[in-house]
C-alpha positions as a Markdown table, in Angstrom:
| # | Residue | x | y | z |
|---|---|---|---|---|
| 1 | Unk | -5.4 | 23.1 | -15.7 |
| 2 | Unk | -5.0 | 21.0 | -11.9 |
| 3 | Unk | -7.7 | 20.8 | -9.3 |
| 4 | Unk | -8.0 | 20.6 | -5.8 |
| 5 | Unk | -7.0 | 17.3 | -4.2 |
| 6 | Unk | -7.6 | 15.8 | -1.1 |
| 7 | Unk | -5.5 | 13.0 | -0.3 |
| 8 | Unk | -7.7 | 10.8 | 2.7 |
| 9 | Unk | -5.0 | 8.5 | 5.2 |
| 10 | Unk | -2.3 | 11.0 | 4.2 |
| 11 | Unk | 0.0 | 10.2 | 7.1 |
| 12 | Unk | 0.1 | 6.6 | 5.6 |
| 13 | Unk | 2.8 | 4.9 | 2.1 |
| 14 | Unk | -0.1 | 5.8 | -0.4 |
| 15 | Unk | -0.5 | 9.1 | 0.6 |
| 16 | Unk | 2.2 | 10.7 | 1.6 |
| 17 | Unk | 3.6 | 9.6 | -1.6 |
| 18 | Unk | 0.1 | 10.6 | -3.4 |
| 19 | Unk | 0.5 | 14.0 | -1.8 |
| 20 | Unk | 4.2 | 14.5 | -2.1 |
| 21 | Unk | 3.7 | 14.0 | -6.5 |
| 22 | Unk | 1.2 | 16.5 | -6.7 |
| 23 | Unk | 2.5 | 18.9 | -5.0 |
| 24 | Unk | 5.3 | 18.6 | -7.4 |
| 25 | Unk | 3.2 | 18.5 | -10.4 |
| 26 | Unk | 1.0 | 21.9 | -9.0 |
| 27 | Unk | -1.7 | 21.0 | -7.5 |
| 28 | Unk | -3.5 | 22.3 | -4.1 |
| 29 | Unk | -3.5 | 20.0 | -2.2 |
| 30 | Unk | -5.5 | 19.0 | 1.7 |
| 31 | Unk | -4.2 | 16.4 | 3.6 |
| 32 | Unk | -6.7 | 14.6 | 6.4 |
| 33 | Unk | -5.8 | 12.1 | 8.1 |
| 34 | Unk | -6.2 | 12.1 | 12.6 |
| 35 | Unk | -2.6 | 13.3 | 12.4 |
| 36 | Unk | -1.1 | 14.7 | 9.2 |
| 37 | Unk | 2.4 | 15.1 | 9.2 |
| 38 | Unk | 4.2 | 18.0 | 9.1 |
| 39 | Unk | 6.5 | 17.8 | 6.5 |
| 40 | Unk | 5.1 | 17.7 | 3.0 |
| 41 | Unk | 5.9 | 21.2 | 2.5 |
| 42 | Unk | 2.9 | 23.0 | 0.6 |
| 43 | Unk | 0.4 | 20.5 | 2.0 |
| 44 | Unk | -2.7 | 22.4 | 3.5 |
| 45 | Unk | -3.5 | 19.4 | 7.0 |
| 46 | Unk | -7.4 | 18.2 | 8.2 |
| 47 | Unk | -6.6 | 16.6 | 11.5 |
| 48 | Unk | -10.3 | 14.5 | 11.0 |
| 49 | Unk | -11.3 | 11.4 | 12.7 |
| 50 | Unk | -13.4 | 9.8 | 9.9 |
| 51 | Unk | -15.7 | 8.0 | 12.1 |
| 52 | Unk | -16.8 | 11.0 | 13.7 |
| 53 | Unk | -19.4 | 12.3 | 10.9 |
| 54 | Unk | -19.6 | 15.7 | 12.6 |
| 55 | Unk | -16.4 | 16.7 | 13.5 |
| 56 | Unk | -15.3 | 15.2 | 9.9 |
| 57 | Unk | -17.9 | 17.9 | 9.0 |
| 58 | Unk | -16.1 | 20.7 | 10.7 |
| 59 | Unk | -13.0 | 20.5 | 9.9 |
| 60 | Unk | -14.2 | 20.2 | 5.9 |
| 61 | Unk | -16.3 | 22.9 | 5.9 |
| 62 | Unk | -15.1 | 25.2 | 3.1 |
| 63 | Unk | -13.4 | 22.8 | 2.0 |
| 64 | Unk | -13.7 | 22.6 | -2.0 |
| 65 | Unk | -12.0 | 19.1 | -3.4 |
| 66 | Unk | -12.6 | 18.5 | -7.6 |
| 67 | Unk | -10.9 | 15.5 | -7.1 |
| 68 | Unk | -10.9 | 12.9 | -4.0 |
| 69 | Unk | -7.9 | 10.5 | -3.5 |
| 70 | Unk | -9.0 | 7.5 | -0.9 |
| 71 | Unk | -6.1 | 5.7 | 0.8 |
| 72 | Unk | -7.0 | 4.8 | 4.0 |
| 73 | Unk | -8.9 | 2.3 | 6.0 |
| 74 | Unk | -8.3 | 0.3 | 9.6 |
| 75 | Unk | -7.5 | -2.7 | 10.8 |
| 76 | Unk | -10.4 | -4.4 | 13.1 |
| 77 | Unk | -10.4 | -8.1 | 14.3 |
| 78 | Unk | -13.0 | -9.5 | 11.7 |
| 79 | Unk | -13.3 | -8.9 | 8.7 |
| 80 | Unk | -17.5 | -8.0 | 9.7 |
| 81 | Unk | -16.4 | -5.6 | 12.0 |
| 82 | Unk | -13.7 | -4.3 | 8.9 |
| 83 | Unk | -16.8 | -4.0 | 6.4 |
| 84 | Unk | -19.2 | -2.2 | 9.1 |
| 85 | Unk | -16.1 | 0.4 | 9.8 |
| 86 | Unk | -14.4 | 1.4 | 6.7 |
| 87 | Unk | -18.2 | 1.4 | 4.6 |
| 88 | Unk | -18.2 | 4.2 | 7.0 |
| 89 | Unk | -15.2 | 5.9 | 6.8 |
| 90 | Unk | -16.2 | 6.1 | 3.1 |
| 91 | Unk | -19.9 | 7.1 | 3.5 |
| 92 | Unk | -18.8 | 9.6 | 6.1 |
| 93 | Unk | -16.3 | 11.4 | 3.9 |
| 94 | Unk | -18.6 | 11.4 | 0.6 |
| 95 | Unk | -21.4 | 12.5 | 2.7 |
| 96 | Unk | -19.4 | 15.7 | 5.2 |
| 97 | Unk | -18.4 | 17.0 | 1.0 |
| 98 | Unk | -21.8 | 16.3 | -0.8 |
| 99 | Unk | -23.1 | 20.3 | 0.0 |
| 100 | Unk | -20.0 | 22.2 | -1.3 |
| 101 | Unk | -21.0 | 20.1 | -4.6 |
| 102 | Unk | -17.0 | 20.1 | -5.8 |
| 103 | Unk | -16.5 | 16.8 | -6.2 |
| 104 | Unk | -15.3 | 15.5 | -9.9 |
| 105 | Unk | -13.7 | 12.3 | -9.2 |
| 106 | Unk | -13.0 | 9.8 | -6.3 |
| 107 | Unk | -9.9 | 7.4 | -6.7 |
| 108 | Unk | -10.2 | 4.5 | -3.9 |
| 109 | Unk | -7.4 | 1.9 | -3.1 |
| 110 | Unk | -8.4 | -1.5 | -2.6 |
| 111 | Unk | -5.7 | -4.8 | -3.8 |
| 112 | Unk | -5.4 | -7.7 | -4.3 |
| 113 | Unk | -7.5 | -8.8 | -1.6 |
| 114 | Unk | -10.4 | -8.4 | -3.9 |
| 115 | Unk | -9.0 | -11.8 | -5.5 |
| 116 | Unk | -7.2 | -13.6 | -3.3 |
| 117 | Unk | -10.0 | -12.8 | -0.3 |
| 118 | Unk | -9.8 | -11.0 | 3.1 |
| 119 | Unk | -7.2 | -12.0 | 6.1 |
| 120 | Unk | -10.2 | -14.5 | 8.2 |
| 121 | Unk | -9.9 | -15.8 | 4.1 |
| 122 | Unk | -6.7 | -15.0 | 2.6 |
| 123 | Unk | -5.0 | -17.5 | -0.1 |
| 124 | Unk | -7.7 | -19.9 | 0.9 |
| 125 | Unk | -10.4 | -21.7 | -1.1 |
| 126 | Unk | -11.2 | -21.8 | -4.6 |
| 127 | Unk | -9.0 | -18.9 | -6.0 |
| 128 | Unk | -9.0 | -17.2 | -9.8 |
| 129 | Unk | -6.3 | -18.1 | -11.6 |
| 130 | Unk | -3.9 | -15.4 | -11.9 |
| 131 | Unk | -2.7 | -13.6 | -13.8 |
| 132 | Unk | -5.2 | -11.8 | -12.2 |
| 133 | Unk | -7.6 | -9.3 | -14.5 |
| 134 | Unk | -9.3 | -6.5 | -13.7 |
| 135 | Unk | -13.0 | -8.4 | -15.2 |
| 136 | Unk | -13.2 | -11.6 | -12.7 |
| 137 | Unk | -15.8 | -11.3 | -10.8 |
| 138 | Unk | -15.6 | -10.6 | -6.7 |
| 139 | Unk | -15.4 | -13.4 | -4.6 |
| 140 | Unk | -18.3 | -15.4 | -3.1 |
| 141 | Unk | -17.4 | -13.8 | 0.6 |
| 142 | Unk | -17.2 | -11.0 | 2.1 |
| 143 | Unk | -15.1 | -8.2 | 1.7 |
| 144 | Unk | -14.7 | -5.1 | 3.3 |
| 145 | Unk | -12.6 | -3.8 | -0.5 |
| 146 | Unk | -16.4 | -4.9 | -2.2 |
| 147 | Unk | -18.1 | -2.8 | 0.4 |
| 148 | Unk | -15.5 | 0.1 | -0.2 |
| 149 | Unk | -16.3 | 0.3 | -3.5 |
| 150 | Unk | -20.7 | 0.4 | -3.2 |
| 151 | Unk | -20.3 | 2.7 | -1.1 |
| 152 | Unk | -18.2 | 5.2 | -3.8 |
| 153 | Unk | -20.3 | 3.5 | -6.6 |
| 154 | Unk | -23.6 | 4.6 | -5.0 |
| 155 | Unk | -22.1 | 8.0 | -3.8 |
| 156 | Unk | -21.6 | 8.6 | -7.8 |
| 157 | Unk | -24.7 | 7.7 | -8.7 |
| 158 | Unk | -25.8 | 10.1 | -6.4 |
| 159 | Unk | -23.9 | 12.9 | -7.2 |
| 160 | Unk | -23.3 | 12.1 | -9.7 |
| 161 | Unk | -18.9 | 12.2 | -10.2 |
| 162 | Unk | -16.7 | 9.7 | -11.7 |
| 163 | Unk | -14.5 | 7.4 | -10.1 |
| 164 | Unk | -11.6 | 5.0 | -10.1 |
| 165 | Unk | -10.7 | 2.2 | -8.2 |
| 166 | Unk | -6.7 | 1.4 | -7.8 |
| 167 | Unk | -6.0 | -2.3 | -7.3 |
| 168 | Unk | -2.4 | -2.0 | -6.1 |
| 169 | Unk | -0.1 | -5.7 | -5.3 |
| 170 | Unk | 2.4 | -5.1 | -2.2 |
| 171 | Unk | 3.4 | -1.2 | -1.8 |
| 172 | Unk | 7.2 | -0.4 | -1.2 |
| 173 | Unk | 7.1 | 3.3 | -0.1 |
| 174 | Unk | 8.4 | 5.7 | 2.6 |
| 175 | Unk | 5.4 | 6.1 | 5.2 |
| 176 | Unk | 6.8 | 5.1 | 9.0 |
| 177 | Unk | 4.1 | 3.4 | 11.6 |
| 178 | Unk | 2.3 | 2.3 | 8.7 |
| 179 | Unk | 0.5 | -1.7 | 8.7 |
| 180 | Unk | 1.2 | -2.7 | 5.8 |
| 181 | Unk | 5.0 | -1.7 | 4.9 |
| 182 | Unk | 6.8 | -4.3 | 3.5 |
| 183 | Unk | 9.5 | -2.0 | 2.4 |
| 184 | Unk | 10.7 | -0.3 | 6.2 |
| 185 | Unk | 9.5 | -4.1 | 7.3 |
| 186 | Unk | 12.7 | -5.8 | 5.3 |
| 187 | Unk | 15.0 | -3.5 | 5.9 |
| 188 | Unk | 14.8 | -2.9 | 9.6 |
| 189 | Unk | 14.7 | -7.2 | 9.8 |
| 190 | Unk | 18.0 | -7.5 | 7.8 |
| 191 | Unk | 19.4 | -4.0 | 10.1 |
| 192 | Unk | 19.2 | -6.4 | 12.8 |
| 193 | Unk | 20.4 | -10.2 | 11.3 |
| 194 | Unk | 23.3 | -7.5 | 10.2 |
| 195 | Unk | 24.1 | -6.6 | 13.9 |
| 196 | Unk | 23.5 | -10.1 | 15.1 |
| 197 | Unk | 24.7 | -12.3 | 13.0 |
| 198 | Unk | 21.5 | -14.4 | 12.7 |
| 199 | Unk | 20.7 | -15.8 | 9.1 |
| 200 | Unk | 18.6 | -13.6 | 6.6 |
| 201 | Unk | 16.4 | -16.1 | 6.6 |
| 202 | Unk | 13.3 | -15.2 | 3.4 |
| 203 | Unk | 10.0 | -15.9 | 5.9 |
| 204 | Unk | 7.8 | -16.4 | 3.6 |
| 205 | Unk | 6.3 | -20.3 | 1.7 |
| 206 | Unk | 8.1 | -22.0 | -1.0 |
| 207 | Unk | 5.4 | -21.1 | -3.2 |
| 208 | Unk | 6.4 | -17.5 | -2.9 |
| 209 | Unk | 10.3 | -18.2 | -2.6 |
| 210 | Unk | 10.2 | -20.2 | -6.4 |
| 211 | Unk | 7.1 | -18.9 | -8.5 |
| 212 | Unk | 6.3 | -15.6 | -9.5 |
| 213 | Unk | 5.2 | -12.0 | -8.2 |
| 214 | Unk | 5.4 | -9.1 | -8.7 |
| 215 | Unk | 4.7 | -5.5 | -6.5 |
| 216 | Unk | 3.5 | -1.6 | -6.5 |
| 217 | Unk | 6.3 | 1.2 | -6.0 |
| 218 | Unk | 3.9 | 4.3 | -4.3 |
| 219 | Unk | 5.6 | 6.6 | -6.7 |
| 220 | Unk | 3.8 | 4.4 | -9.7 |
| 221 | Unk | 1.2 | 4.2 | -7.6 |
| 222 | Unk | 1.0 | 8.4 | -7.3 |
| 223 | Unk | 1.6 | 8.7 | -11.1 |
| 224 | Unk | -1.5 | 6.5 | -11.9 |
| 225 | Unk | -3.8 | 8.3 | -9.6 |
| 226 | Unk | -3.4 | 11.5 | -10.7 |
| 227 | Unk | -3.5 | 8.8 | -14.7 |
| 228 | Unk | -6.8 | 8.2 | -14.1 |
| 229 | Unk | -8.3 | 11.0 | -12.1 |
| 230 | Unk | -7.6 | 13.3 | -15.2 |
| 231 | Unk | -8.0 | 10.4 | -17.8 |
| 232 | Unk | -11.5 | 10.4 | -19.7 |
| 233 | Unk | -11.1 | 7.4 | -20.6 |
| 234 | Unk | -10.4 | 6.2 | -17.7 |
| 235 | Unk | -13.4 | 7.2 | -15.5 |
| 236 | Unk | -15.5 | 4.8 | -13.8 |
| 237 | Unk | -13.4 | 2.1 | -14.1 |
| 238 | Unk | -11.3 | -0.3 | -11.8 |
| 239 | Unk | -7.7 | -0.7 | -12.6 |
| 240 | Unk | -5.1 | -3.1 | -11.3 |
| 241 | Unk | -1.2 | -1.2 | -11.0 |
| 242 | Unk | 1.6 | -3.0 | -10.9 |
| 243 | Unk | 5.6 | -1.7 | -11.5 |
| 244 | Unk | 5.7 | -4.4 | -14.8 |
| 245 | Unk | 7.7 | -7.0 | -13.6 |
| 246 | Unk | 7.8 | -9.9 | -12.6 |
| 247 | Unk | 10.4 | -12.0 | -10.8 |
| 248 | Unk | 11.0 | -15.4 | -7.6 |
| 249 | Unk | 12.0 | -14.8 | -4.0 |
| 250 | Unk | 14.9 | -16.8 | -5.4 |
| 251 | Unk | 16.9 | -14.0 | -7.4 |
| 252 | Unk | 14.8 | -10.7 | -5.0 |
| 253 | Unk | 15.7 | -11.9 | -1.7 |
| 254 | Unk | 19.5 | -11.9 | -2.3 |
| 255 | Unk | 19.5 | -8.5 | -4.0 |
| 256 | Unk | 18.2 | -7.0 | -0.8 |
| 257 | Unk | 20.6 | -8.8 | 1.0 |
| 258 | Unk | 24.0 | -7.9 | -1.4 |
| 259 | Unk | 22.5 | -4.3 | -0.6 |
| 260 | Unk | 22.9 | -4.5 | 2.8 |
| 261 | Unk | 26.0 | -6.4 | 2.8 |
| 262 | Unk | 24.3 | -9.5 | 4.0 |
| 263 | Unk | 24.8 | -13.8 | 2.2 |
| 264 | Unk | 21.3 | -14.5 | 1.7 |
| 265 | Unk | 20.3 | -17.6 | 4.2 |
| 266 | Unk | 19.4 | -21.4 | 2.1 |
| 267 | Unk | 15.5 | -21.6 | 1.9 |
| 268 | Unk | 15.0 | -24.1 | 4.4 |
| 269 | Unk | 12.1 | -25.4 | 2.7 |
| 270 | Unk | 9.1 | -24.1 | 4.7 |
| 271 | Unk | 7.9 | -21.0 | 6.9 |
| 272 | Unk | 9.8 | -18.9 | 9.3 |
| 273 | Unk | 7.4 | -16.0 | 10.5 |
| 274 | Unk | 9.1 | -13.0 | 11.1 |
| 275 | Unk | 6.3 | -12.1 | 14.3 |
| 276 | Unk | 8.2 | -15.4 | 15.6 |
| 277 | Unk | 12.1 | -14.0 | 13.8 |
| 278 | Unk | 11.6 | -10.6 | 15.0 |
| 279 | Unk | 9.8 | -11.8 | 18.9 |
| 280 | Unk | 12.9 | -10.5 | 20.9 |
| 281 | Unk | 14.4 | -7.8 | 18.4 |
| 282 | Unk | 12.6 | -5.6 | 20.2 |
| 283 | Unk | 16.0 | -4.6 | 22.5 |
| 284 | Unk | 18.1 | -4.9 | 20.1 |
| 285 | Unk | 16.8 | -2.2 | 17.8 |
| 286 | Unk | 16.3 | -0.3 | 20.6 |
| 287 | Unk | 20.1 | -0.1 | 21.1 |
| 288 | Unk | 21.6 | 0.0 | 18.1 |
| 289 | Unk | 19.1 | 3.1 | 17.6 |
| 290 | Unk | 20.8 | 4.9 | 20.6 |
| 291 | Unk | 24.0 | 3.3 | 19.7 |
| 292 | Unk | 23.6 | 4.9 | 15.4 |
| 293 | Unk | 21.6 | 8.3 | 16.6 |
| 294 | Unk | 17.9 | 6.7 | 14.7 |
| 295 | Unk | 14.8 | 8.2 | 14.9 |
| 296 | Unk | 12.4 | 5.5 | 15.8 |
| 297 | Unk | 13.7 | 3.8 | 18.7 |
| 298 | Unk | 10.5 | 1.3 | 18.9 |
| 299 | Unk | 10.9 | -1.7 | 16.3 |
| 300 | Unk | 6.6 | -2.1 | 17.0 |
| 301 | Unk | 6.0 | 1.3 | 15.4 |
| 302 | Unk | 8.8 | 0.7 | 11.7 |
| 303 | Unk | 8.4 | -3.0 | 11.0 |
| 304 | Unk | 4.6 | -4.2 | 10.0 |
| 305 | Unk | 5.4 | -8.4 | 11.0 |
| 306 | Unk | 2.3 | -9.8 | 10.7 |
| 307 | Unk | 1.5 | -8.0 | 7.7 |
| 308 | Unk | 4.5 | -9.0 | 6.0 |
| 309 | Unk | 4.0 | -12.8 | 6.7 |
| 310 | Unk | 1.1 | -12.5 | 5.4 |
| 311 | Unk | 2.0 | -11.8 | 1.4 |
| 312 | Unk | 5.3 | -13.4 | 1.5 |
| 313 | Unk | 3.4 | -16.4 | 2.9 |
| 314 | Unk | 0.2 | -17.3 | 0.5 |
| 315 | Unk | 0.1 | -20.7 | -0.9 |
| 316 | Unk | 0.0 | -20.2 | -4.4 |
| 317 | Unk | 1.9 | -17.6 | -7.4 |
| 318 | Unk | 0.2 | -14.4 | -7.5 |
| 319 | Unk | 0.8 | -12.4 | -10.3 |
| 320 | Unk | -1.2 | -9.2 | -11.5 |
| 321 | Unk | -1.8 | -8.8 | -15.6 |
| 322 | Unk | -2.6 | -4.6 | -16.4 |
| 323 | Unk | -3.5 | -4.3 | -19.5 |
| 324 | Unk | -6.3 | -2.3 | -18.3 |
| 325 | Unk | -4.6 | 0.6 | -18.1 |
| 326 | Unk | -1.9 | -0.4 | -20.7 |
| 327 | Unk | -4.5 | -0.6 | -23.8 |
| 328 | Unk | -5.8 | 3.4 | -22.3 |
| 329 | Unk | -2.6 | 4.6 | -21.7 |
| 330 | Unk | -0.4 | 4.2 | -18.9 |
| 331 | Unk | 3.1 | 2.9 | -19.9 |
| 332 | Unk | 4.8 | 3.9 | -16.1 |
| 333 | Unk | 7.7 | 1.0 | -16.3 |
| 334 | Unk | 10.0 | 0.5 | -12.4 |
| 335 | Unk | 12.4 | -2.6 | -11.8 |
| 336 | Unk | 11.3 | -3.6 | -8.5 |
| 337 | Unk | 14.8 | -4.1 | -7.2 |
| 338 | Unk | 15.9 | -0.6 | -7.7 |
| 339 | Unk | 12.5 | 0.0 | -5.8 |
| 340 | Unk | 13.3 | -1.5 | -3.2 |
| 341 | Unk | 17.0 | 0.3 | -3.2 |
| 342 | Unk | 15.4 | 3.6 | -3.7 |
| 343 | Unk | 13.4 | 3.1 | -0.4 |
| 344 | Unk | 16.8 | 2.0 | 1.8 |
| 345 | Unk | 18.4 | 4.1 | 0.6 |
| 346 | Unk | 16.2 | 7.0 | 1.6 |
| 347 | Unk | 15.3 | 5.1 | 4.8 |
| 348 | Unk | 19.0 | 5.6 | 5.2 |
| 349 | Unk | 19.2 | 9.8 | 4.4 |
| 350 | Unk | 16.5 | 9.8 | 6.8 |
| 351 | Unk | 18.6 | 7.3 | 10.2 |
| 352 | Unk | 15.5 | 5.4 | 9.8 |
| 353 | Unk | 18.1 | 2.1 | 9.7 |
| 354 | Unk | 21.9 | 3.4 | 10.4 |
| 355 | Unk | 24.5 | 3.6 | 7.4 |
| 356 | Unk | 27.2 | 1.0 | 6.0 |
């Protein structure tokens, strides 16, 4: 018997893929966002602002979800503001749902900044050994992921529901206008390189080029979220969630280049950030979009160069242990190069990037 799901952040890369997965599995699904998407068949849209408690209560009046999936956050200029705003969003939501008394499980999606630290201190100072394991203690720094967790834990203790925390690595998946979307960003970058003849340069650090890493397909994450929310043994646990393979960017860069018909440039020995490489590419993209009839002429709405630069510029090797999930029976596997290729094909089909 499937439950009634509320996907919070349904317009984002995680929420969009999760809503589609749950609907395909027979769940009733409501999707909350300030502007819920209109292209997900069967989704009940809930338009609300998580920072407006009164409006949120009104929008959720009559909602009786059994399972809540928190897949959203709002980027702020400082970590102190990230903590204040993002913890308030979680508290406001769970307070608004409390009167109905129907929530049995809350799943919170955070990420590897749990281990790496927030953007302000990203990959700096003393870091825990890799692979990252769920039992490692929190870093001794302010981190909005910890504040989000604590808000869920407090509400769970108060209201008696179970919880799970999900920590993906960089996510590959379909969503547009998203703040953290490496796959779409790299597709746009490769398209610009092919159009202009610029070299397809890996933008990140030597540590990322040469070291091992892993990633998370949004479709696998969706299955993991459903599994943890419906598996009694997974109740009240935090999980890392990655595809299950490891790779070096020195290999993956050639795979991505090949899909776009490009030759990968030799690594220059130091980072060449995409924010700098794409700074003048807006007019190139607008012209390309006009000639090919693309759906989005604004490169700034598609690409999140700042986030891709942060991930690929890390000075350390980052790999993730999934032993906790494996021991409890979640055995899904997704080759990461094929996750990229699936996304690129979908972007082409949706006329986000041009055909060959």
